[in-house]
Short mmCIF file of C-alpha atoms and ligand atoms in Angstrom, two decimals:
data_model
loop_
_atom_site.label_atom_id
_atom_site.label_comp_id
_atom_site.label_asym_id
_atom_site.label_seq_id
_atom_site.Cartn_x
_atom_site.Cartn_y
_atom_site.Cartn_z
CA MET P 1 0.07 -0.10 0.04
CA ASN P 2 1.55 3.33 -1.17
CA SER P 3 -1.17 5.87 -0.01
CA ILE P 4 -3.69 6.30 2.83
CA PRO P 5 -7.43 6.91 1.64
CA SER P 6 -8.22 10.29 3.32
CA GLN P 7 -11.60 11.32 5.03
CA PRO P 8 -13.37 14.35 4.45
CA SER P 9 -12.20 17.26 6.22
CA CYS P 10 -12.17 21.05 6.48
CA ALA P 11 -9.00 20.99 4.68
CA ASP P 12 -10.77 19.74 1.27
CA GLY P 13 -12.41 21.67 -1.59
CA LEU P 14 -16.26 21.05 -2.15
CA GLU P 15 -16.90 17.48 -1.05
CA SER P 16 -20.29 15.57 -1.25
CA GLY P 17 -22.94 16.41 1.18
CA ALA P 18 -21.83 20.11 1.81
CA LEU P 19 -24.49 22.54 0.78
CA PRO P 20 -23.85 25.78 -1.15
CA VAL P 21 -24.30 28.70 0.97
CA ASP P 22 -27.47 29.93 -0.84
CA ILE P 23 -29.25 26.74 -0.58
CA ALA P 24 -28.28 26.44 3.36
CA LYS P 25 -29.71 29.69 3.81
CA LYS P 26 -32.82 28.75 1.89
CA LYS P 27 -33.31 25.58 3.86
CA ILE P 28 -32.97 27.33 7.21
CA LEU P 29 -35.47 30.01 6.30
CA GLU P 30 -37.93 27.59 4.98
CA ALA P 31 -37.64 25.71 8.32
CA ILE P 32 -38.57 28.68 10.33
CA ASP P 33 -41.89 30.00 11.56
CA PRO P 34 -42.46 33.34 13.29
CA VAL P 35 -43.29 33.30 16.91
CA SER P 36 -46.61 34.53 18.17
CA GLY P 37 -47.10 36.49 21.10
CA ASN P 38 -47.30 40.49 21.17
CA GLU P 39 -46.88 43.28 23.56
CA VAL P 40 -47.79 46.78 23.63
CA LEU P 41 -45.13 49.13 24.01
CA PRO P 42 -44.58 52.94 23.86
CA VAL P 43 -43.30 54.16 20.47
CA ALA P 44 -40.05 55.47 22.19
CA GLU P 45 -39.24 52.06 23.32
CA ALA P 46 -39.91 50.31 20.10
CA LEU P 47 -36.73 50.71 18.07
CA HIS P 48 -35.55 47.36 16.58
CA ARG P 49 -38.60 45.76 17.29
CA ILE P 50 -41.23 44.13 14.90
CA LEU P 51 -44.53 45.78 14.18
CA GLU P 52 -47.30 43.29 15.09
CA LYS P 53 -50.45 45.59 13.94
CA SER P 54 -49.71 47.82 11.04
CA VAL P 55 -50.23 51.46 12.05
CA THR P 56 -52.98 53.23 10.06
CA SER P 57 -53.10 56.93 10.04
CA ALA P 58 -56.29 58.63 11.75
CA LEU P 59 -55.08 61.96 10.15
CA ASP P 60 -53.75 63.45 6.99
CA VAL P 61 -50.11 64.35 7.13
CA PRO P 62 -49.43 67.19 6.93
CA GLY P 63 -52.84 68.02 8.39
CA HIS P 64 -53.37 71.33 6.41
CA THR P 65 -51.58 72.71 3.58
CA ASN P 66 -49.01 74.93 4.54
CA ALA P 67 -45.64 76.77 3.58
CA ALA P 68 -42.43 74.75 2.74
CA VAL P 69 -40.35 78.07 3.35
CA ASP P 70 -40.42 81.44 4.94
CA GLY P 71 -41.87 84.06 2.49
CA PHE P 72 -45.08 85.53 0.91
CA ALA P 73 -48.23 83.78 0.32
CA VAL P 74 -50.21 84.69 -2.78
CA SER P 75 -52.91 83.50 -5.22
CA GLY P 76 -51.14 81.86 -8.13
CA CYS P 77 -53.72 83.35 -10.52
CA ASP P 78 -52.35 86.70 -9.46
CA LEU P 79 -48.80 86.24 -10.37
CA PRO P 80 -47.35 88.63 -12.91
CA ALA P 81 -47.33 88.06 -16.59
CA ARG P 82 -44.21 87.21 -18.56
CA GLY P 83 -41.93 90.38 -18.62
CA HIS P 84 -43.66 92.10 -15.76
CA VAL P 85 -43.12 92.91 -12.27
CA LYS P 86 -45.93 93.18 -9.79
CA ALA P 87 -46.36 94.65 -6.38
CA PHE P 88 -48.39 93.16 -3.54
CA ARG P 89 -49.41 94.65 -0.44
CA ILE P 90 -48.65 92.76 2.71
CA ILE P 91 -51.91 92.56 4.95
CA GLY P 92 -50.79 90.44 7.58
CA GLN P 93 -48.60 87.51 8.83
CA ALA P 94 -49.12 83.74 9.29
CA LEU P 95 -46.84 81.98 11.69
CA ALA P 96 -46.66 78.04 12.26
CA GLY P 97 -49.36 77.44 15.09
CA LYS P 98 -50.89 81.14 14.55
CA PRO P 99 -52.64 81.19 11.28
CA TYR P 100 -53.81 84.44 9.49
CA LYS P 101 -57.58 84.00 9.74
CA ASP P 102 -58.85 86.26 6.73
CA PRO P 103 -58.54 85.56 2.97
CA VAL P 104 -55.88 86.89 0.69
CA GLY P 105 -57.26 88.99 -2.14
CA ASN P 106 -55.96 90.22 -5.55
CA ASP P 107 -52.70 92.29 -5.24
CA GLN P 108 -52.45 91.21 -1.51
CA THR P 109 -50.06 88.76 0.29
CA VAL P 110 -49.52 87.55 3.72
CA SER P 111 -46.01 87.21 5.08
CA ILE P 112 -45.76 83.54 6.21
CA MET P 113 -43.28 81.25 7.99
CA THR P 114 -42.39 77.50 7.39
CA GLY P 115 -45.00 75.24 8.33
CA ALA P 116 -47.85 77.77 9.03
CA VAL P 117 -51.26 77.17 7.21
CA LEU P 118 -51.94 78.74 3.99
CA PRO P 119 -54.71 81.34 4.45
CA ALA P 120 -57.70 81.28 2.43
CA GLY P 121 -57.24 82.41 -1.24
CA ALA P 122 -53.51 81.72 -1.37
CA ASP P 123 -52.03 78.52 -3.18
CA THR P 124 -48.50 79.76 -3.67
CA VAL P 125 -45.45 80.75 -1.40
CA LEU P 126 -42.91 83.23 -2.95
CA MET P 127 -39.38 82.57 -1.02
CA GLN P 128 -38.61 85.42 0.93
CA GLU P 129 -35.16 85.57 -0.85
CA GLN P 130 -36.73 85.73 -4.26
CA VAL P 131 -38.78 89.09 -3.86
CA GLU P 132 -37.92 92.56 -2.98
CA ARG P 133 -39.54 93.99 -0.14
CA GLN P 134 -40.41 97.72 0.10
CA GLY P 135 -42.12 98.77 3.29
CA ASN P 136 -45.42 96.97 3.31
CA ARG P 137 -45.12 95.81 -0.11
CA ILE P 138 -43.23 93.21 -2.23
CA LEU P 139 -42.12 93.46 -5.81
CA VAL P 140 -42.44 90.17 -7.59
CA SER P 141 -40.81 89.10 -10.88
CA ASP P 142 -42.19 86.59 -13.45
CA GLN P 143 -39.98 83.79 -12.59
CA HIS P 144 -42.69 82.19 -10.22
CA ARG P 145 -45.18 79.24 -10.96
CA ARG P 146 -48.34 78.88 -9.14
CA GLY P 147 -48.18 76.23 -6.23
CA GLU P 148 -44.59 76.56 -5.44
CA ASN P 149 -43.13 76.15 -1.99
CA VAL P 150 -46.47 74.50 -0.57
CA ARG P 151 -46.73 71.38 1.34
CA ARG P 152 -50.25 69.98 0.27
CA ALA P 153 -52.56 68.42 3.12
CA GLY P 154 -52.26 64.72 3.07
CA GLU P 155 -49.38 64.60 0.46
CA ASP P 156 -47.38 62.41 2.94
CA ILE P 157 -50.09 60.01 4.28
CA ARG P 158 -53.73 60.21 3.72
CA ARG P 159 -56.19 59.57 6.51
CA GLY P 160 -57.16 55.77 6.53
CA GLN P 161 -53.85 54.86 4.77
CA VAL P 162 -51.53 52.27 6.36
CA ALA P 163 -48.30 54.41 7.43
CA VAL P 164 -46.27 51.37 8.62
CA GLU P 165 -47.01 47.68 7.83
CA LYS P 166 -47.13 44.90 9.88
CA GLY P 167 -43.76 42.97 10.08
CA ARG P 168 -41.68 45.98 9.79
CA TYR P 169 -38.37 46.10 11.62
CA LEU P 170 -38.73 49.50 13.17
CA LEU P 171 -36.07 51.94 12.46
CA PRO P 172 -35.79 55.68 13.67
CA PRO P 173 -37.98 57.21 10.93
CA ASP P 174 -40.75 54.71 11.84
CA LEU P 175 -40.73 55.82 15.32
CA GLY P 176 -40.94 59.44 14.26
CA LEU P 177 -43.69 58.70 11.60
CA ILE P 178 -45.79 56.80 14.17
CA ALA P 179 -45.31 59.58 16.57
CA SER P 180 -46.24 62.14 13.98
CA LEU P 181 -49.78 60.52 13.73
CA GLY P 182 -50.34 60.96 17.37
CA CYS P 183 -49.91 57.43 18.60
CA LEU P 184 -48.30 56.93 21.87
CA GLU P 185 -48.37 53.16 21.81
CA ILE P 186 -48.17 50.33 19.53
CA THR P 187 -48.40 46.49 19.28
CA VAL P 188 -45.19 44.71 18.55
CA LYS P 189 -44.12 41.19 18.46
CA ARG P 190 -42.66 39.75 21.74
CA ARG P 191 -38.96 39.42 21.76
CA ILE P 192 -37.63 35.95 20.62
CA ARG P 193 -35.80 34.15 23.49
CA VAL P 194 -32.31 32.79 22.38
CA ALA P 195 -30.23 30.40 24.31
CA LEU P 196 -26.44 30.95 23.90
CA LEU P 197 -23.79 28.28 24.96
CA SER P 198 -20.38 27.47 24.33
CA THR P 199 -19.14 23.91 24.57
CA GLY P 200 -15.68 22.64 25.15
CA ASN P 201 -13.71 21.15 28.05
CA GLU P 202 -10.80 23.61 27.26
CA ILE P 203 -13.15 26.59 27.61
CA LEU P 204 -12.82 28.78 30.73
CA SER P 205 -14.88 31.62 31.51
CA ALA P 206 -13.53 35.27 31.46
CA GLY P 207 -12.62 36.04 35.08
CA ALA P 208 -11.62 32.28 35.87
CA PRO P 209 -7.81 31.88 36.64
CA HIS P 210 -5.93 30.78 33.55
CA GLU P 211 -4.88 27.21 33.26
CA PRO P 212 -2.37 25.69 30.78
CA GLY P 213 -3.90 24.30 27.74
CA LYS P 214 -7.31 26.04 28.28
CA ILE P 215 -8.69 29.27 26.59
CA TYR P 216 -11.00 31.76 27.53
CA ASP P 217 -14.72 31.97 26.00
CA SER P 218 -14.78 34.46 23.16
CA ASN P 219 -17.76 33.16 21.15
CA ARG P 220 -20.72 33.80 23.59
CA PHE P 221 -19.36 37.42 23.84
CA SER P 222 -19.07 37.91 19.92
CA LEU P 223 -22.75 36.40 19.68
CA ILE P 224 -24.02 38.66 22.50
CA GLY P 225 -22.72 41.70 20.46
CA ALA P 226 -23.75 40.20 17.06
CA LEU P 227 -27.53 39.85 18.64
CA HIS P 228 -27.80 43.39 19.67
CA LYS P 229 -29.77 44.79 16.70
CA LEU P 230 -32.35 42.11 17.04
CA PRO P 231 -35.40 41.79 19.40
CA VAL P 232 -33.97 39.38 21.53
CA ASP P 233 -34.01 37.99 25.19
CA ILE P 234 -30.69 36.07 25.53
CA ILE P 235 -30.73 33.11 28.07
CA ASP P 236 -27.05 32.54 28.80
CA TYR P 237 -26.35 28.95 29.61
CA GLY P 238 -22.56 29.49 29.74
CA ILE P 239 -20.07 26.96 28.97
CA LEU P 240 -20.83 23.35 28.72
CA ARG P 241 -18.35 20.29 28.94
CA ASP P 242 -17.78 17.97 26.25
CA ASP P 243 -20.30 15.56 27.73
CA PRO P 244 -23.28 14.23 25.59
CA VAL P 245 -25.39 13.60 28.58
CA HIS P 246 -25.19 17.15 29.84
CA LEU P 247 -25.27 18.60 26.63
CA GLN P 248 -28.51 16.49 25.88
CA LYS P 249 -30.00 17.71 29.03
CA THR P 250 -29.13 21.42 28.32
CA PHE P 251 -30.47 21.32 24.82
CA GLU P 252 -33.80 19.58 26.11
CA GLU P 253 -34.26 22.23 28.72
CA ALA P 254 -33.35 25.13 26.39
CA SER P 255 -35.55 24.05 23.54
CA LYS P 256 -38.58 24.05 25.87
CA ARG P 257 -37.78 27.45 27.26
CA CYS P 258 -36.63 29.11 23.99
CA ASP P 259 -37.32 29.81 20.33
CA ALA P 260 -33.75 29.25 19.03
CA ILE P 261 -30.48 27.76 20.59
CA ILE P 262 -27.13 29.13 19.31
CA SER P 263 -24.35 26.73 20.46
CA SER P 264 -20.79 26.84 19.40
CA GLY P 265 -18.20 24.08 19.13
CA GLY P 266 -18.47 20.43 18.99
CA VAL P 267 -20.03 20.15 15.74
CA SER P 268 -17.27 18.49 13.74
CA VAL P 269 -16.20 14.97 13.47
CA GLY P 270 -13.78 14.95 16.55
CA GLU P 271 -14.01 12.44 19.51
CA ALA P 272 -15.33 15.30 21.65
CA ASP P 273 -17.66 16.62 19.19
CA PHE P 274 -21.34 15.76 20.46
CA THR P 275 -23.63 18.57 19.12
CA ARG P 276 -24.85 16.78 15.87
CA GLN P 277 -25.11 13.37 17.69
CA VAL P 278 -27.24 14.82 20.55
CA LEU P 279 -29.43 16.99 17.89
CA GLY P 280 -29.95 13.49 16.13
CA ASN P 281 -31.04 11.80 19.49
CA ILE P 282 -33.58 14.50 20.63
CA GLY P 283 -34.48 16.29 17.53
CA GLU P 284 -34.12 16.43 13.74
CA ILE P 285 -30.65 17.41 11.81
CA GLU P 286 -31.59 19.44 8.72
CA PHE P 287 -27.98 19.52 7.70
CA TRP P 288 -24.59 19.71 9.06
CA LYS P 289 -21.91 20.74 6.11
CA VAL P 290 -21.96 23.75 4.28
CA ALA P 291 -19.54 24.71 1.47
CA ILE P 292 -18.33 27.86 3.30
CA LYS P 293 -14.83 28.83 4.59
CA PRO P 294 -14.46 29.28 7.63
CA GLY P 295 -17.38 27.48 9.05
CA ARG P 296 -18.13 24.33 7.11
CA PRO P 297 -19.23 22.16 10.16
CA LEU P 298 -22.64 23.87 10.80
CA ALA P 299 -25.53 22.05 12.04
CA PHE P 300 -29.02 23.21 11.79
CA GLY P 301 -32.02 21.56 13.03
CA LYS P 302 -34.88 21.49 15.27
CA ILE P 303 -35.67 20.31 18.88
CA GLY P 304 -39.38 20.62 19.36
CA ASP P 305 -40.32 23.76 18.33
CA ALA P 306 -36.98 25.55 19.00
CA CYS P 307 -34.37 25.66 16.06
CA LEU P 308 -30.71 24.87 16.94
CA PHE P 309 -27.82 26.52 15.27
CA GLY P 310 -24.72 24.55 16.24
CA LEU P 311 -22.15 26.86 14.94
CA PRO P 312 -18.35 25.87 14.73
CA GLY P 313 -16.06 26.25 17.59
CA ASN P 314 -13.49 28.67 15.72
CA PRO P 315 -14.08 32.31 16.56
CA VAL P 316 -14.10 33.69 13.10
CA ALA P 317 -16.31 30.88 11.75
CA VAL P 318 -18.79 31.62 14.56
CA LEU P 319 -19.24 35.24 13.12
CA VAL P 320 -19.11 34.28 9.64
CA THR P 321 -21.79 31.74 10.07
CA PHE P 322 -23.78 33.65 12.29
CA TYR P 323 -24.08 36.45 9.99
CA GLN P 324 -24.70 34.42 6.81
CA PHE P 325 -27.20 31.94 8.52
CA VAL P 326 -28.33 32.95 11.93
CA LEU P 327 -29.09 36.57 11.51
CA PRO P 328 -31.48 36.37 8.70
CA ALA P 329 -33.30 33.25 10.32
CA LEU P 330 -33.66 35.15 13.66
CA PHE P 331 -35.41 38.17 11.82
CA LYS P 332 -37.89 35.72 10.32
CA LEU P 333 -38.43 34.05 13.69
CA ALA P 334 -39.05 37.46 15.15
CA GLY P 335 -41.72 37.98 12.60
CA ALA P 336 -40.01 40.54 10.23
CA ASN P 337 -41.29 40.33 6.72
CA GLN P 338 -37.61 41.02 5.64
CA ALA P 339 -34.20 41.14 6.77
CA PRO P 340 -32.49 44.33 6.49
CA LEU P 341 -30.35 44.61 3.29
CA THR P 342 -26.90 43.54 3.30
CA PRO P 343 -25.46 44.96 0.18
CA THR P 344 -22.07 44.32 -1.05
CA LEU P 345 -19.65 46.63 -3.05
CA PRO P 346 -16.97 46.10 -5.82
CA ALA P 347 -13.48 46.50 -4.93
CA ARG P 348 -10.11 46.07 -6.45
CA VAL P 349 -7.77 43.69 -4.55
CA LEU P 350 -4.29 45.22 -3.72
CA GLN P 351 -2.80 41.91 -3.25
CA PRO P 352 -3.37 38.23 -4.52
CA LEU P 353 -5.57 36.03 -2.62
CA ARG P 354 -5.11 32.30 -2.17
CA LYS P 355 -8.43 30.46 -2.80
CA LYS P 356 -9.40 26.99 -4.20
CA PRO P 357 -12.52 26.40 -6.05
CA GLY P 358 -15.30 24.55 -4.07
CA ARG P 359 -16.45 26.82 -1.06
CA THR P 360 -17.60 30.38 -0.62
CA GLU P 361 -14.79 32.03 1.33
CA PHE P 362 -15.32 35.11 3.47
CA GLN P 363 -11.95 36.62 3.84
CA ARG P 364 -11.38 39.47 6.16
CA GLY P 365 -10.13 42.69 4.45
CA ILE P 366 -9.50 46.40 5.05
CA LEU P 367 -11.62 48.54 2.53
CA THR P 368 -10.34 51.93 1.58
CA PRO P 369 -11.94 54.30 -0.80
CA THR P 370 -9.71 55.49 -3.73
CA SER P 371 -9.62 59.11 -4.92
CA ASP P 372 -11.51 58.28 -8.18
CA GLY P 373 -14.66 57.16 -6.35
CA HIS P 374 -13.98 53.52 -6.26
CA TRP P 375 -12.89 50.98 -3.43
CA GLU P 376 -9.80 49.12 -2.80
CA VAL P 377 -9.25 46.00 -0.45
CA LYS P 378 -6.42 44.12 1.08
CA PRO P 379 -6.50 41.20 3.48
CA THR P 380 -5.77 41.47 7.16
CA GLY P 381 -2.98 38.83 7.03
CA LYS P 382 -3.27 35.42 8.21
CA GLN P 383 -6.66 34.01 7.49
CA GLY P 384 -7.17 31.16 9.93
CA SER P 385 -10.49 30.60 11.23
CA GLY P 386 -9.21 30.55 14.93
CA ILE P 387 -7.41 34.15 14.09
CA LEU P 388 -9.97 36.62 15.71
CA THR P 389 -7.65 39.63 15.23
CA SER P 390 -8.18 38.98 11.36
CA MET P 391 -11.70 40.33 12.20
CA THR P 392 -10.70 42.97 14.65
CA ARG P 393 -8.28 44.47 12.10
CA ALA P 394 -10.68 44.13 9.41
CA ASN P 395 -13.63 46.42 8.38
CA CYS P 396 -15.30 44.08 5.81
CA PHE P 397 -15.63 40.56 4.51
CA ILE P 398 -13.98 39.72 1.29
CA ILE P 399 -16.56 37.36 -0.32
CA LEU P 400 -15.12 35.00 -2.90
CA GLU P 401 -17.68 32.99 -4.86
CA GLN P 402 -17.53 29.23 -4.60
CA ALA P 403 -16.25 28.35 -7.98
CA ARG P 404 -13.58 30.93 -7.92
CA GLY P 405 -9.86 30.18 -7.73
CA ARG P 406 -6.84 32.18 -6.88
CA VAL P 407 -7.47 35.95 -7.04
CA GLN P 408 -4.80 38.12 -8.58
CA GLN P 409 -3.98 41.70 -7.64
CA GLY P 410 -6.16 44.23 -9.42
CA ASP P 411 -8.96 41.63 -9.85
CA TRP P 412 -12.49 42.79 -8.62
CA VAL P 413 -14.29 41.29 -5.67
CA GLN P 414 -17.23 41.84 -3.73
CA VAL P 415 -17.01 43.03 -0.24
CA LEU P 416 -19.50 43.32 2.50
CA PRO P 417 -18.66 46.12 4.92
CA PHE P 418 -18.94 45.18 8.72
CA SER P 419 -20.89 48.59 9.10
CA VAL P 420 -23.65 47.03 7.16
CA LEU P 421 -23.80 44.08 9.60
CA MET P 422 -22.57 44.95 13.23
P1 AMP H 501 -14.50 22.60 18.13
O1 AMP H 501 -15.22 22.60 16.85
O2 AMP H 501 -15.18 22.33 19.46
O3 AMP H 501 -13.46 21.52 17.79
O4 AMP H 501 -13.73 23.96 18.17
C1 AMP H 501 -12.68 24.42 17.12
C2 AMP H 501 -11.83 25.26 17.73
O5 AMP H 501 -12.43 26.39 18.40
C3 AMP H 501 -11.05 24.84 18.95
O6 AMP H 501 -9.79 25.28 18.66
C4 AMP H 501 -11.77 25.38 20.15
O7 AMP H 501 -10.86 25.46 21.28
C5 AMP H 501 -12.11 26.77 19.87
N1 AMP H 501 -13.26 27.20 20.44
C6 AMP H 501 -14.43 26.31 20.51
N2 AMP H 501 -15.39 27.14 21.33
C7 AMP H 501 -14.67 28.25 21.66
C8 AMP H 501 -15.11 29.53 22.24
N3 AMP H 501 -16.29 29.56 22.97
N4 AMP H 501 -14.17 30.48 22.49
C9 AMP H 501 -13.18 30.46 21.85
N5 AMP H 501 -12.76 29.49 21.21
C10 AMP H 501 -13.46 28.45 21.04
MG1 MG H 502 -14.77 21.56 21.05
#
C-alpha cells in the first residue's frame, strides 16, 4: 500500500454533502416559522422591534396645506405675466401654530413662515429671498409658478392609509412617523428567546484563573454583540463540558424555554464533538455541512419547536456563520417580513488572494476608498478561522464565490462592509 485513503475534512475543496451557502440559507429560512405573542409598547421604546399591527393613520399628514419656506403667500392666478413685475401689499402675517384668519385677495399677500397654514385664497408661497421688500409691499418678478413652495394636506399620508406595515423592523424614522400620527403606543411582536452556549472542555470563563492548555470563551461574547440589533432576550447557558449527557439535558431544557438555541463548538467529527449526535437523538438534523470557509461544519435542526444553530467552535467561523445563516433566520423567527439588506460593494484587490474552488470564502479585509470614487481592499494577513484579530483588524468581508480560484492583484471582488452588519 503506498497511500492512505483520506476522510473528508475541512482542508478539502467541495466534498459531497456540503451545501452551497445559498441553499443552506434557503433551507434554514424554510424551516422557520415566526413566533406568536405580542406586547404593547410606548413608541419611544420600540426601536428594533417588529411591528405586529399595521399602523393606520387617523389623520392627513400634513394636516393642512402649509408653507415649505419662509416667504409670502399669494394666489397663483395673481402672479405677474411674462416680462412684468408686480407689487403685492402685505396685509398680515401667518406663523406656524398661529394662522392668518382672513382671505388673501388680489394684489395682496401675507408674510408666512415655514409650517404655517396657507390662508384662504393663497395657493403659492414666494420665497423671501426671491422677492424685493419695500416697506409694506413686495415686488414680484415673472419667475414664479403657481403652487410653488407649498406642502399639500395629506401629501405624505392620507387619513385611513397604512403608514407602517405589520412585520416591519422598526427603525428611527418609523418611530418618528408613528409619533407624527399622534400614536403613543403600538403593538409589536414579543422578543424572541435565544439560548446561548459554548461547548468545550478547554473553554474557560473570563474572570476564571488561567490554566495551561485552556482558552477563554470568546464566542458567547461575540454572539451577544452580534445579537444586539435584534429583538431578543438572551438566555445564557454559559460553558458546557464535552459531555453528551449534559449537553442533551441542556438542549432539552433550552428547547422548552427558548425559540432558538445557538451553540458553538463540538459540531465537527472529532471525539469530543457531540452537538450533532445529541441533535440527532432528541431532534431533527436538517444538515451539518456547508460549502463555506470558514465554518463548514454547521449543524442546523430542530428540537421540538426550537431551532438549533450548532455553530463551529472557531471564533471567526462563529461570526461568519452567524451573519450568513443565523441573523436572517432570527429576523424571520422574530416576525419580520424582511431582514435588513446586506449590500456588497465591488472593490479591487491590492494583493493576490489564495483560494481554491469549492467553497464560498469570507476572507477578512481592509476596505479603503480611492481618490477616483472606487474601493480597494487588502486582506488582514493570516486568515485562519481561529484568528479573531483577522476580524478586529478588518472592516469588511471579502466574499469569494464558491467556483472562484486564486484571485490576482487588481481583480475585482465583492466586499461586505462590517458597518452593514454590526
Ligand atoms: P471545536 O469545533 O469544538 O473542535 O472547536 C474548534 C476550535 O475552536 C478549537 O480550537 C476550540 O478550542 C475553539 N473554540 C471552541 N469554542 C470556543 C469558544 N467558545 N471561544 C473560543 N474558542 C473556541
Ligand atoms: Mg470543542
